[in-house]
GROMACS .gro file of C-alpha atoms in nm:
model
  212
    1UNK     CA    1  -1.779   1.431   0.005
    2UNK     CA    2  -1.560   1.408  -0.307
    3UNK     CA    3  -1.304   1.656  -0.174
    4UNK     CA    4  -1.302   1.484   0.163
    5UNK     CA    5  -1.232   1.144   0.009
    6UNK     CA    6  -0.954   1.281  -0.210
    7UNK     CA    7  -0.799   1.452   0.092
    8UNK     CA    8  -0.811   1.129   0.289
    9UNK     CA    9  -0.617   0.945   0.020
   10UNK     CA   10  -0.392   1.230  -0.082
   11UNK     CA   11  -0.061   1.109  -0.222
   12UNK     CA   12   0.203   1.346  -0.094
   13UNK     CA   13   0.457   1.433  -0.359
   14UNK     CA   14   0.792   1.573  -0.304
   15UNK     CA   15   1.080   1.326  -0.217
   16UNK     CA   16   1.889   0.567  -0.190
   17UNK     CA   17   2.011   0.413   0.134
   18UNK     CA   18   2.059   0.056   0.036
   19UNK     CA   19   1.873   0.189  -0.271
   20UNK     CA   20   1.699  -0.121  -0.390
   21UNK     CA   21   1.662   0.051  -0.724
   22UNK     CA   22   1.811   0.354  -0.892
   23UNK     CA   23   1.621   0.606  -1.101
   24UNK     CA   24   1.743   0.441  -1.417
   25UNK     CA   25   1.631   0.092  -1.311
   26UNK     CA   26   1.280   0.162  -1.184
   27UNK     CA   27   1.059  -0.055  -1.401
   28UNK     CA   28   0.743   0.096  -1.540
   29UNK     CA   29   0.702  -0.158  -1.817
   30UNK     CA   30   0.407  -0.390  -1.858
   31UNK     CA   31   0.420  -0.740  -1.714
   32UNK     CA   32   0.289  -1.041  -1.906
   33UNK     CA   33  -0.071  -0.958  -1.830
   34UNK     CA   34  -0.123  -1.251  -1.597
   35UNK     CA   35  -0.227  -1.235  -1.235
   36UNK     CA   36   0.023  -1.341  -0.969
   37UNK     CA   37   0.002  -1.460  -0.610
   38UNK     CA   38   0.215  -1.324  -0.330
   39UNK     CA   39   0.273  -1.448   0.023
   40UNK     CA   40   0.327  -1.140   0.239
   41UNK     CA   41   0.455  -1.181   0.596
   42UNK     CA   42   0.348  -0.910   0.839
   43UNK     CA   43   0.511  -0.811   1.167
   44UNK     CA   44   0.405  -0.624   1.483
   45UNK     CA   45   0.050  -0.754   1.464
   46UNK     CA   46  -0.167  -0.719   1.773
   47UNK     CA   47  -0.314  -1.058   1.862
   48UNK     CA   48  -0.442  -1.085   2.217
   49UNK     CA   49  -0.175  -0.955   2.453
   50UNK     CA   50   0.098  -1.000   2.193
   51UNK     CA   51   0.180  -0.679   2.005
   52UNK     CA   52   0.470  -0.835   1.813
   53UNK     CA   53   0.287  -1.123   1.650
   54UNK     CA   54   0.344  -1.222   1.289
   55UNK     CA   55   0.108  -1.354   1.024
   56UNK     CA   56   0.098  -1.417   0.653
   57UNK     CA   57  -0.155  -1.301   0.398
   58UNK     CA   58  -0.197  -1.427   0.044
   59UNK     CA   59  -0.275  -1.168  -0.223
   60UNK     CA   60  -0.374  -1.241  -0.582
   61UNK     CA   61  -0.358  -0.968  -0.846
   62UNK     CA   62  -0.633  -0.934  -1.106
   63UNK     CA   63  -0.519  -0.776  -1.436
   64UNK     CA   64  -0.871  -0.801  -1.576
   65UNK     CA   65  -0.983  -0.564  -1.300
   66UNK     CA   66  -0.711  -0.300  -1.338
   67UNK     CA   67  -0.422  -0.385  -1.574
   68UNK     CA   68  -0.222  -0.065  -1.521
   69UNK     CA   69  -0.248  -0.085  -1.144
   70UNK     CA   70  -0.152  -0.453  -1.146
   71UNK     CA   71   0.154  -0.375  -1.357
   72UNK     CA   72   0.265  -0.111  -1.109
   73UNK     CA   73   0.209  -0.344  -0.814
   74UNK     CA   74   0.416  -0.615  -0.985
   75UNK     CA   75   0.690  -0.359  -1.054
   76UNK     CA   76   0.694  -0.259  -0.686
   77UNK     CA   77   0.711  -0.622  -0.576
   78UNK     CA   78   0.989  -0.709  -0.820
   79UNK     CA   79   1.190  -0.406  -0.701
   80UNK     CA   80   1.149  -0.521  -0.337
   81UNK     CA   81   0.991  -0.184  -0.269
   82UNK     CA   82   0.737  -0.305  -0.013
   83UNK     CA   83   0.975  -0.485   0.224
   84UNK     CA   84   0.988  -0.302   0.559
   85UNK     CA   85   0.706  -0.065   0.461
   86UNK     CA   86   0.490   0.038   0.756
   87UNK     CA   87   0.112   0.041   0.777
   88UNK     CA   88   0.109   0.412   0.848
   89UNK     CA   89  -0.266   0.475   0.833
   90UNK     CA   90  -0.516   0.242   0.996
   91UNK     CA   91  -0.881   0.340   1.013
   92UNK     CA   92  -1.093   0.083   1.193
   93UNK     CA   93  -1.375  -0.067   0.988
   94UNK     CA   94  -1.251   0.115   0.678
   95UNK     CA   95  -0.898   0.061   0.543
   96UNK     CA   96  -0.533  -0.011   0.626
   97UNK     CA   97  -0.288   0.190   0.416
   98UNK     CA   98   0.075   0.120   0.323
   99UNK     CA   99   0.322   0.165   0.039
  100UNK     CA  100   0.560   0.446   0.142
  101UNK     CA  101   0.918   0.322   0.128
  102UNK     CA  102   1.133   0.356   0.438
  103UNK     CA  103   1.409   0.518   0.233
  104UNK     CA  104   1.306   0.872   0.132
  105UNK     CA  105   1.525   0.867  -0.177
  106UNK     CA  106   1.363   0.551  -0.308
  107UNK     CA  107   1.019   0.696  -0.237
  108UNK     CA  108   1.096   1.014  -0.431
  109UNK     CA  109   1.202   0.824  -0.741
  110UNK     CA  110   0.880   0.628  -0.759
  111UNK     CA  111   0.662   0.929  -0.690
  112UNK     CA  112   0.805   1.089  -1.002
  113UNK     CA  113   0.643   0.814  -1.210
  114UNK     CA  114   0.265   0.821  -1.163
  115UNK     CA  115   0.052   0.586  -1.368
  116UNK     CA  116  -0.263   0.647  -1.566
  117UNK     CA  117  -0.601   0.553  -1.427
  118UNK     CA  118  -0.782   0.222  -1.469
  119UNK     CA  119  -1.157   0.207  -1.505
  120UNK     CA  120  -1.328   0.083  -1.192
  121UNK     CA  121  -1.451  -0.261  -1.291
  122UNK     CA  122  -1.465  -0.422  -0.946
  123UNK     CA  123  -1.618  -0.295  -0.625
  124UNK     CA  124  -1.407  -0.209  -0.320
  125UNK     CA  125  -1.521  -0.511  -0.124
  126UNK     CA  126  -1.367  -0.631   0.201
  127UNK     CA  127  -1.022  -0.774   0.129
  128UNK     CA  128  -0.968  -0.596  -0.201
  129UNK     CA  129  -0.636  -0.418  -0.257
  130UNK     CA  130  -0.652  -0.073  -0.415
  131UNK     CA  131  -0.415   0.211  -0.501
  132UNK     CA  132  -0.461   0.537  -0.317
  133UNK     CA  133  -0.503   0.843  -0.536
  134UNK     CA  134  -0.517   1.221  -0.508
  135UNK     CA  135  -0.715   1.257  -0.830
  136UNK     CA  136  -0.683   1.156  -1.196
  137UNK     CA  137  -0.343   1.020  -1.300
  138UNK     CA  138  -0.181   1.034  -0.954
  139UNK     CA  139  -0.135   0.671  -0.852
  140UNK     CA  140   0.225   0.594  -0.753
  141UNK     CA  141   0.304   0.358  -0.462
  142UNK     CA  142   0.045   0.392  -0.187
  143UNK     CA  143  -0.213   0.118  -0.148
  144UNK     CA  144  -0.481   0.015   0.095
  145UNK     CA  145  -0.667  -0.300   0.187
  146UNK     CA  146  -1.039  -0.254   0.243
  147UNK     CA  147  -1.135  -0.369   0.592
  148UNK     CA  148  -1.501  -0.375   0.493
  149UNK     CA  149  -1.710  -0.322   0.182
  150UNK     CA  150  -1.652   0.039   0.076
  151UNK     CA  151  -1.868   0.057  -0.234
  152UNK     CA  152  -1.882   0.438  -0.219
  153UNK     CA  153  -1.514   0.446  -0.323
  154UNK     CA  154  -1.603   0.294  -0.662
  155UNK     CA  155  -1.757   0.615  -0.793
  156UNK     CA  156  -1.454   0.813  -0.673
  157UNK     CA  157  -1.218   0.627  -0.909
  158UNK     CA  158  -1.057   0.379  -0.671
  159UNK     CA  159  -0.998   0.068  -0.883
  160UNK     CA  160  -0.911  -0.255  -0.694
  161UNK     CA  161  -0.611  -0.441  -0.835
  162UNK     CA  162  -0.633  -0.763  -0.638
  163UNK     CA  163  -0.771  -0.942  -0.336
  164UNK     CA  164  -0.657  -1.103  -0.013
  165UNK     CA  165  -0.728  -1.473  -0.065
  166UNK     CA  166  -0.639  -1.570   0.291
  167UNK     CA  167  -0.519  -1.403   0.608
  168UNK     CA  168  -0.775  -1.126   0.656
  169UNK     CA  169  -0.762  -1.210   1.027
  170UNK     CA  170  -0.406  -1.077   1.016
  171UNK     CA  171  -0.512  -0.764   0.829
  172UNK     CA  172  -0.763  -0.709   1.108
  173UNK     CA  173  -0.475  -0.746   1.359
  174UNK     CA  174  -0.268  -0.461   1.209
  175UNK     CA  175  -0.182  -0.218   1.487
  176UNK     CA  176  -0.435   0.066   1.496
  177UNK     CA  177  -0.283   0.250   1.795
  178UNK     CA  178  -0.168   0.548   1.592
  179UNK     CA  179  -0.465   0.569   1.358
  180UNK     CA  180  -0.412   0.853   1.112
  181UNK     CA  181  -0.152   1.044   1.315
  182UNK     CA  182   0.160   0.977   1.101
  183UNK     CA  183   0.222   1.272   0.869
  184UNK     CA  184   0.267   1.162   0.509
  185UNK     CA  185   0.482   1.462   0.424
  186UNK     CA  186   0.725   1.368   0.701
  187UNK     CA  187   0.723   1.004   0.593
  188UNK     CA  188   0.820   1.123   0.246
  189UNK     CA  189   1.097   1.339   0.389
  190UNK     CA  190   1.236   1.112   0.663
  191UNK     CA  191   1.100   0.762   0.595
  192UNK     CA  192   1.101   0.492   0.858
  193UNK     CA  193   1.332   0.696   1.080
  194UNK     CA  194   1.045   0.936   1.143
  195UNK     CA  195   0.790   0.659   1.190
  196UNK     CA  196   0.999   0.448   1.427
  197UNK     CA  197   1.087   0.746   1.643
  198UNK     CA  198   0.740   0.892   1.672
  199UNK     CA  199   0.507   0.593   1.622
  200UNK     CA  200   0.674   0.281   1.763
  201UNK     CA  201   0.514  -0.054   1.707
  202UNK     CA  202   0.357   0.009   1.367
  203UNK     CA  203   0.277  -0.311   1.184
  204UNK     CA  204   0.495  -0.364   0.879
  205UNK     CA  205   0.576  -0.592   0.586
  206UNK     CA  206   0.856  -0.833   0.673
  207UNK     CA  207   0.883  -1.007   0.338
  208UNK     CA  208   0.708  -1.067   0.009
  209UNK     CA  209   0.738  -1.396  -0.178
  210UNK     CA  210   0.598  -1.476  -0.519
  211UNK     CA  211   0.437  -1.818  -0.518
  212UNK     CA  212   0.371  -1.845  -0.891
   0.00000   0.00000   0.00000
């Protein structure tokens, strides 16, 4: 079971464009230790017969749950890393996964800076936001939102960093057509070009706005 879970959440290593950040400007420094709230607009949601619907979710980070993970999430937000990221892995009644940048060069730079682990202080309940990991000390950019309570992930080291305060109905509307078919290695290598060509209609992040 342990090896299967780690394989499921494997972070593929390897990997500029409009280059939202350069290697020298990627922030890995600590934030002020406070939680923040973010309004995240999603596109290509499937609501009824509309497969191009939009919706907004509100996420609050919880430094007291996982301070290192929260710092990394804030760094990603502040670098505009998550804009235009696809939900490339959607497993019904389990999780929706995102956090691989559409520009392969940007993705590579962040993957070179993994963060240390946080202790698991909060259960992976429905609506919690958690970093994916391939084992100790491997968290980089990939995250998932729990679609249901996945308590068994707690003992595997998956530490939630925040929670969806509102908009879970839109998380539930993320396009699940392609399931787990997108290849993470190819996303790393070719970014959104690969995803758009082979898996059209993936739900994605349109924008992220801090509402602090």
